CSV table of C-alpha atoms in Angstrom, one decimal:
chain,number,residue,atom,x,y,z
M,2,MET,CA,22.3,-16.2,-11.2
M,3,ALA,CA,23.7,-18.2,-14.7
M,4,PRO,CA,26.4,-20.5,-13.7
M,5,GLN,CA,29.8,-19.6,-14.8
M,6,ARG,CA,31.7,-21.3,-16.6
M,7,ARG,CA,35.0,-22.9,-15.6
M,8,GLY,CA,38.0,-24.6,-17.4
M,9,ALA,CA,38.8,-28.4,-16.6
M,10,PRO,CA,40.3,-28.3,-13.3
M,11,LYS,CA,44.5,-28.5,-13.2
M,12,ALA,CA,46.0,-31.7,-11.9
M,13,PRO,CA,48.6,-31.0,-9.0
M,14,GLU,CA,52.2,-31.6,-10.8
M,15,GLY,CA,53.6,-34.9,-10.4
M,16,SER,CA,50.3,-36.9,-10.2
M,17,GLY,CA,49.1,-39.4,-12.6
M,18,ALA,CA,46.9,-37.2,-14.1
M,19,ALA,CA,49.3,-34.8,-14.8
M,20,GLU,CA,51.1,-37.4,-16.6
M,21,ARG,CA,48.2,-38.3,-18.9
M,22,ARG,CA,47.9,-34.5,-20.0
M,23,ARG,CA,51.3,-34.5,-21.7
M,24,PRO,CA,50.7,-34.9,-25.3
M,25,SER,CA,52.8,-38.3,-25.7
M,26,SER,CA,49.2,-40.1,-27.5
M,27,THR,CA,46.4,-38.9,-29.3
M,28,LYS,CA,44.3,-40.1,-26.4
M,29,SER,CA,46.2,-38.0,-23.9
M,30,VAL,CA,45.3,-34.8,-25.9
M,31,ARG,CA,41.6,-35.6,-26.5
M,32,ALA,CA,41.1,-36.2,-22.5
M,33,PRO,CA,40.9,-33.1,-21.2
M,34,ARG,CA,37.9,-32.1,-23.5
M,35,GLU,CA,35.9,-34.6,-22.2
M,36,VAL,CA,36.0,-32.7,-18.6
M,37,PRO,CA,33.9,-29.6,-19.9
M,38,ARG,CA,31.1,-31.6,-21.7
M,39,LYS,CA,30.8,-34.0,-18.6
M,40,TRP,CA,30.6,-30.7,-16.4
M,41,LEU,CA,28.3,-29.2,-18.5
M,42,ARG,CA,26.0,-32.5,-18.7
M,43,THR,CA,25.9,-32.2,-14.9
M,44,ALA,CA,25.8,-28.2,-14.2
M,45,ILE,CA,23.2,-27.4,-16.9
M,46,PRO,CA,20.2,-29.8,-15.3
M,47,GLY,CA,21.2,-28.8,-11.5
M,48,ALA,CA,21.1,-24.8,-12.8
M,49,CYS,CA,18.1,-25.5,-14.4
M,50,ALA,CA,16.6,-26.9,-11.3
M,51,VAL,CA,17.7,-24.3,-9.0
M,52,LEU,CA,16.4,-21.7,-11.4
M,53,ALA,CA,13.1,-23.2,-11.1
M,54,GLY,CA,13.1,-23.4,-7.7
M,55,LEU,CA,14.1,-19.7,-7.4
M,56,LEU,CA,11.4,-18.5,-10.1
M,57,LEU,CA,8.8,-20.4,-7.7
M,58,TRP,CA,9.9,-18.8,-4.7
M,59,GLY,CA,9.6,-15.5,-6.7
M,60,SER,CA,6.1,-16.2,-7.4
M,61,LEU,CA,5.2,-17.5,-3.8
M,62,ARG,CA,6.4,-14.2,-2.9
M,63,GLY,CA,4.5,-12.3,-5.0
M,64,ASP,CA,4.8,-8.3,-5.4
M,65,GLY,CA,5.8,-7.8,-1.6
M,66,GLY,CA,7.2,-11.1,0.0
M,67,VAL,CA,5.1,-14.0,0.9
M,68,THR,CA,1.7,-12.9,1.3
M,69,GLU,CA,-1.9,-13.9,3.4
M,70,VAL,CA,-5.4,-12.3,2.7
M,71,LEU,CA,-6.7,-10.7,5.5
M,72,ALA,CA,-9.7,-9.7,3.5
M,73,HIS,CA,-10.8,-11.0,0.0
M,74,ARG,CA,-12.7,-8.8,-2.7
M,75,GLY,CA,-15.5,-11.4,-2.4
M,76,GLU,CA,-16.0,-11.3,1.6
M,77,MET,CA,-18.6,-9.5,3.0
M,78,LEU,CA,-17.1,-8.9,6.3
M,79,PRO,CA,-19.5,-7.5,9.3
M,80,GLY,CA,-16.2,-6.6,11.3
M,81,ARG,CA,-12.9,-8.8,11.8
M,82,PHE,CA,-10.3,-7.1,14.0
M,83,ILE,CA,-6.7,-8.4,15.0
M,84,GLU,CA,-4.9,-7.4,17.8
M,85,VAL,CA,-1.2,-6.5,17.7
M,86,PRO,CA,1.4,-5.3,20.0
M,87,CYS,CA,1.5,-1.5,20.3
M,88,SER,CA,4.9,-0.3,19.5
M,89,GLU,CA,7.1,2.3,21.5
M,90,ASP,CA,6.0,5.1,18.6
M,91,TYR,CA,3.7,6.8,20.4
M,92,ASP,CA,6.1,7.1,23.9
M,93,SER,CA,7.7,9.8,22.7
M,94,HIS,CA,4.3,12.0,21.7
M,95,ARG,CA,2.2,13.5,24.5
M,96,ARG,CA,-0.4,11.0,25.3
M,97,PHE,CA,-4.0,11.7,26.1
M,98,GLU,CA,-5.5,9.3,28.4
M,99,GLY,CA,-8.4,7.2,27.5
M,100,CYS,CA,-7.6,8.0,23.6
M,101,SER,CA,-4.0,7.4,23.0
M,102,PRO,CA,-3.5,3.8,21.6
M,103,ARG,CA,-2.9,0.9,24.5
M,104,LYS,CA,-4.8,-1.5,22.2
M,105,CYS,CA,-3.5,-1.8,19.5
M,106,GLY,CA,-4.5,-3.4,16.1
M,107,ARG,CA,-6.4,-3.5,13.0
M,108,GLY,CA,-9.6,-4.4,11.5
M,109,ILE,CA,-11.8,-4.1,8.7
M,110,THR,CA,-15.4,-4.1,8.0
M,111,ASP,CA,-17.8,-3.6,5.1
M,112,THR,CA,-21.1,-2.9,6.9
M,113,VAL,CA,-20.3,0.7,8.0
M,114,ILE,CA,-20.5,2.1,4.5
M,115,THR,CA,-22.9,1.0,1.5
M,116,ARG,CA,-21.9,0.1,-1.9
M,117,ASP,CA,-24.0,3.1,-3.5
M,118,GLU,CA,-22.7,5.5,-0.3
M,119,ALA,CA,-19.3,4.5,-1.9
M,120,GLN,CA,-20.1,5.2,-5.2
M,121,ARG,CA,-21.6,8.3,-4.0
M,122,ILE,CA,-18.4,9.8,-2.6
M,123,ARG,CA,-15.9,8.2,-5.6
M,124,SER,CA,-18.2,10.8,-7.8
M,125,ILE,CA,-16.9,13.6,-5.6
M,126,ALA,CA,-13.2,12.6,-5.8
M,127,GLU,CA,-14.1,12.2,-9.7
M,128,LYS,CA,-15.4,15.7,-9.9
M,129,GLY,CA,-12.7,17.3,-8.0
M,130,LEU,CA,-10.1,15.7,-10.1
M,131,SER,CA,-11.3,16.4,-13.0
M,132,LEU,CA,-10.2,19.7,-12.3
M,133,GLY,CA,-6.7,18.7,-12.2
M,134,GLY,CA,-4.9,15.5,-11.9
M,135,SER,CA,-1.4,14.4,-11.5
M,136,ASP,CA,1.2,13.8,-14.5
M,137,GLY,CA,2.1,10.4,-12.5
M,138,GLY,CA,0.5,7.6,-11.4
M,139,ALA,CA,-1.0,9.3,-8.0
M,140,SER,CA,-3.5,11.9,-7.6
M,141,VAL,CA,-4.8,13.9,-4.4
M,142,LEU,CA,-7.5,15.6,-3.5
M,143,ASP,CA,-7.8,16.9,-0.3
M,144,LEU,CA,-11.1,18.9,0.5
M,145,HIS,CA,-9.8,20.5,3.9
M,146,SER,CA,-7.0,22.3,3.1
M,147,GLY,CA,-7.9,22.8,-0.7
M,148,ALA,CA,-4.9,20.4,-1.9
M,149,LEU,CA,-5.3,19.2,-5.9
M,150,SER,CA,-2.6,17.7,-7.9
M,151,VAL,CA,-2.2,19.6,-10.9
M,152,GLY,CA,0.8,18.3,-13.2
M,153,LYS,CA,3.7,17.9,-11.3
M,154,ARG,CA,2.5,20.1,-8.4
M,155,PHE,CA,-0.6,21.1,-5.7
M,156,VAL,CA,-2.5,24.1,-6.1
M,157,ASN,CA,-5.2,25.3,-3.7
M,158,LEU,CA,-8.4,24.4,-5.5
M,159,TYR,CA,-10.3,27.0,-3.7
M,160,ARG,CA,-8.2,29.6,-4.7
M,161,TYR,CA,-7.1,28.5,-7.8
M,162,PHE,CA,-10.6,27.8,-9.1
M,163,GLY,CA,-12.9,30.6,-7.2
M,164,ASP,CA,-16.3,30.5,-7.4
M,165,LYS,CA,-16.3,27.4,-10.4
M,166,ILE,CA,-16.3,25.5,-7.1
M,167,GLN,CA,-19.9,25.7,-6.6
M,168,THR,CA,-20.7,24.3,-10.0
M,169,VAL,CA,-18.6,21.3,-9.4
M,170,PHE,CA,-19.6,20.0,-6.0
M,171,SER,CA,-22.7,20.5,-4.0
M,172,GLU,CA,-23.8,20.8,-0.4
M,173,GLU,CA,-24.9,17.7,-0.2
M,174,ASP,CA,-21.6,16.0,-1.4
M,175,PHE,CA,-20.0,17.7,1.5
M,176,ARG,CA,-22.9,16.5,3.9
M,177,LEU,CA,-22.1,12.6,2.7
M,178,TYR,CA,-18.6,13.2,3.1
M,179,ARG,CA,-19.1,14.7,7.0
M,180,ASP,CA,-21.5,11.8,7.7
M,181,VAL,CA,-19.2,9.1,6.3
M,182,ARG,CA,-16.4,10.1,8.4
M,183,GLN,CA,-18.5,10.2,11.7
M,184,ARG,CA,-19.5,6.4,11.2
M,185,VAL,CA,-16.0,5.7,10.3
M,186,GLN,CA,-15.3,7.4,13.2
M,187,LEU,CA,-17.9,5.7,15.3
M,188,THR,CA,-16.5,2.4,14.3
M,189,ILE,CA,-12.4,2.7,15.4
M,190,ALA,CA,-13.7,4.5,19.1
M,191,GLN,CA,-15.7,1.3,19.7
M,192,ALA,CA,-13.2,-1.3,18.2
M,193,PHE,CA,-10.3,0.3,20.4
M,194,GLY,CA,-12.8,0.7,23.2
M,195,ILE,CA,-12.0,4.2,23.6
M,196,SER,CA,-14.7,7.3,23.5
M,197,VAL,CA,-15.8,8.8,20.2
M,198,SER,CA,-15.4,12.3,21.4
M,199,SER,CA,-12.0,11.9,22.4
M,200,LEU,CA,-11.1,11.6,18.8
M,201,TYR,CA,-10.5,14.3,16.3
M,202,LEU,CA,-10.0,14.4,12.6
M,203,THR,CA,-6.5,15.5,11.7
M,204,LYS,CA,-4.5,16.1,8.4
M,205,PRO,CA,-3.7,14.9,5.8
M,206,THR,CA,-7.2,13.3,4.8
M,207,PHE,CA,-7.9,13.3,1.1
M,208,PHE,CA,-9.0,11.4,-1.8
M,209,SER,CA,-6.5,9.0,-3.4
M,210,ARG,CA,-6.9,8.2,-7.3
M,211,ILE,CA,-4.1,5.6,-8.4
M,212,ASN,CA,-2.9,4.0,-11.9
M,213,SER,CA,-0.4,2.9,-13.7
M,214,THR,CA,0.9,6.3,-15.2
M,215,GLN,CA,4.9,6.2,-14.5
M,216,ALA,CA,5.7,8.2,-11.6
M,217,ARG,CA,7.1,11.7,-12.5
M,218,THR,CA,7.6,13.1,-9.0
M,219,ALA,CA,8.3,11.6,-5.1
M,220,HIS,CA,4.6,12.0,-4.6
M,221,ASP,CA,3.6,9.5,-7.2
M,222,GLU,CA,5.6,6.7,-5.4
M,223,TYR,CA,3.0,5.7,-3.3
M,224,TRP,CA,4.3,2.1,-3.1
M,225,HIS,CA,6.8,2.7,-0.5
M,226,ALA,CA,6.7,0.8,2.9
M,227,HIS,CA,6.1,3.5,6.0
M,228,VAL,CA,4.7,4.0,9.2
M,229,ASP,CA,2.0,6.8,9.8
M,230,LYS,CA,2.8,7.7,13.0
M,231,VAL,CA,6.5,8.5,11.5
M,232,THR,CA,5.3,9.9,8.6
M,233,TYR,CA,2.5,11.9,9.9
M,234,GLY,CA,3.4,12.6,14.1
M,235,SER,CA,-0.3,13.6,14.8
M,236,PHE,CA,-2.0,10.2,13.7
M,237,ASP,CA,-3.2,7.8,15.9
M,238,TYR,CA,-5.6,5.9,13.9
M,239,THR,CA,-5.6,5.8,10.3
M,240,SER,CA,-8.6,4.4,8.4
M,241,LEU,CA,-9.1,3.7,4.6
M,242,LEU,CA,-12.5,3.7,2.5
M,243,TYR,CA,-12.1,1.8,-0.4
M,244,LEU,CA,-14.3,3.4,-3.6
M,245,SER,CA,-13.4,0.7,-6.1
M,246,ASP,CA,-13.4,-3.3,-6.4
M,247,TYR,CA,-9.6,-5.0,-6.7
M,248,LEU,CA,-9.7,-6.9,-10.5
M,249,ASP,CA,-12.5,-5.3,-11.6
M,250,ASP,CA,-11.6,-1.5,-11.7
M,251,PHE,CA,-7.9,-2.3,-11.4
M,252,GLY,CA,-5.2,-4.9,-10.8
M,253,GLY,CA,-2.5,-4.5,-8.2
M,254,GLY,CA,-3.1,-1.9,-5.6
M,255,ARG,CA,-3.7,-4.3,-2.8
M,256,PHE,CA,-3.0,-2.4,0.9
M,257,VAL,CA,-0.2,-4.5,2.5
M,258,PHE,CA,0.7,-4.9,6.4
M,259,MET,CA,4.7,-5.8,6.5
M,260,GLU,CA,5.3,-8.7,8.6
M,261,GLU,CA,8.1,-10.9,9.2
M,262,GLY,CA,7.2,-14.4,7.7
M,263,ALA,CA,4.1,-13.4,5.9
M,264,ASN,CA,2.2,-10.1,4.6
M,265,LYS,CA,-1.2,-9.6,5.4
M,266,THR,CA,-3.1,-8.1,2.5
M,267,VAL,CA,-6.5,-6.3,2.4
M,268,GLU,CA,-8.1,-6.7,-1.3
M,269,PRO,CA,-10.2,-3.4,-1.9
M,270,ARG,CA,-13.9,-3.5,-2.4
M,271,ALA,CA,-16.3,-0.3,-2.8
M,272,GLY,CA,-17.5,0.6,0.7
M,273,ARG,CA,-14.9,-1.6,2.3
M,274,VAL,CA,-13.5,0.4,5.3
M,275,SER,CA,-10.0,-0.8,6.5
M,276,PHE,CA,-9.0,0.7,9.8
M,277,PHE,CA,-5.5,0.7,12.0
M,278,THR,CA,-3.4,1.8,15.0
M,279,SER,CA,-1.0,4.5,12.9
M,280,GLY,CA,2.4,3.7,14.7
M,281,SER,CA,5.2,0.6,13.2
M,282,GLU,CA,3.0,-2.2,14.6
M,283,ASN,CA,1.1,-1.5,11.3
M,284,LEU,CA,4.0,-1.1,9.0
M,285,HIS,CA,2.5,-1.0,5.5
M,286,ARG,CA,2.6,-0.5,2.1
M,287,VAL,CA,0.4,-0.5,-1.5
M,288,GLU,CA,1.1,-2.6,-4.0
M,289,LYS,CA,1.9,-1.0,-7.7
M,290,VAL,CA,-1.6,-0.4,-9.6
M,291,HIS,CA,-0.7,-2.5,-12.5
M,292,TRP,CA,-4.1,-1.8,-14.7
M,293,GLY,CA,-7.1,0.5,-14.4
M,294,THR,CA,-7.9,2.9,-11.7
M,295,ARG,CA,-8.1,2.7,-7.6
M,296,TYR,CA,-10.0,5.2,-5.8
M,297,ALA,CA,-9.8,5.2,-1.8
M,298,VAL,CA,-10.2,7.9,0.9
M,299,THR,CA,-7.7,8.1,3.8
M,300,ILE,CA,-9.3,9.9,7.0
M,301,ALA,CA,-6.9,10.2,9.9
M,302,PHE,CA,-7.6,10.7,13.6
M,303,THR,CA,-5.5,11.9,16.6
M,304,CYS,CA,-5.8,12.4,20.2
M,305,ASN,CA,-4.7,15.5,20.6
M,306,PRO,CA,-7.0,18.4,20.1
M,307,ASP,CA,-4.4,21.1,18.9
M,308,HIS,CA,-4.0,18.5,15.8
M,309,GLY,CA,-7.6,18.6,15.0
M,310,ILE,CA,-9.0,19.9,11.7
M,311,ALA,CA,-12.6,20.6,10.9
M,312,ASP,CA,-14.8,19.3,8.2
M,313,PRO,CA,-15.2,20.6,5.0
M,314,VAL,CA,-17.8,23.5,4.3
M,315,PHE,CA,-19.5,23.7,1.1
M,316,THR,CA,-19.6,28.1,0.9
């Protein structure tokens, strides 16, 4: 904030300074003009120092606060897991013994999905999103429900495009999608010590394509901090498979775990899987994408079979 300019402070009545300010001589008239000059000579360097400090503090904070990188884009991680205390979010939902989170945390691995497989999965997203796309910066493709961003709304791609879908996707696309989902599910089960059969795929599970286009609707504002268990009550475990590379394909767009003191960021790279329990122990956001295009697929799991969904089927 810029310093406010002020006049010379008034001296108390009856003081010697007040007497000197009466126009009894030329020197007494000029004296008050020296006060602002001295003040400015003192205040301006001080204000500059404060401003420099604020700019430095702001640069350290970055887009979403002081950050520590949990997974660099150049790392090849066989597996990294950080356990955190569970929140109370799960207590307000029906618990399923042996599945509902008792052990909470977040993990990253680069060895479950290969970069070649990530490229093939990305091609599925590109083919589907070529049929539509949001007018804003965030587009969604959900192969389960058929939801596809088109302009400022969503359509059901299976109903909207009908038989044309047969020429867009292939049986191999859906087979690969199912295989990747199963491997991510197994990774989560092993990390949290639960049975893989106790986890059920849940909605929404979807592809996302994000670029720097200005948001047109609330659906385009992907950057707000949120808790998955609060936003989607069925979520117990959340995962993301990244399909493009931070700083090669896009700038910004890092995944940020919001924490007091220092946020923890994940830098996307194609084939990287990030997963975590869905409660407020893992409050998170995505940085705004500044350039390029960021692709990912969100794969969510629940412990409640009533909230489970089937894999998409190519027909």
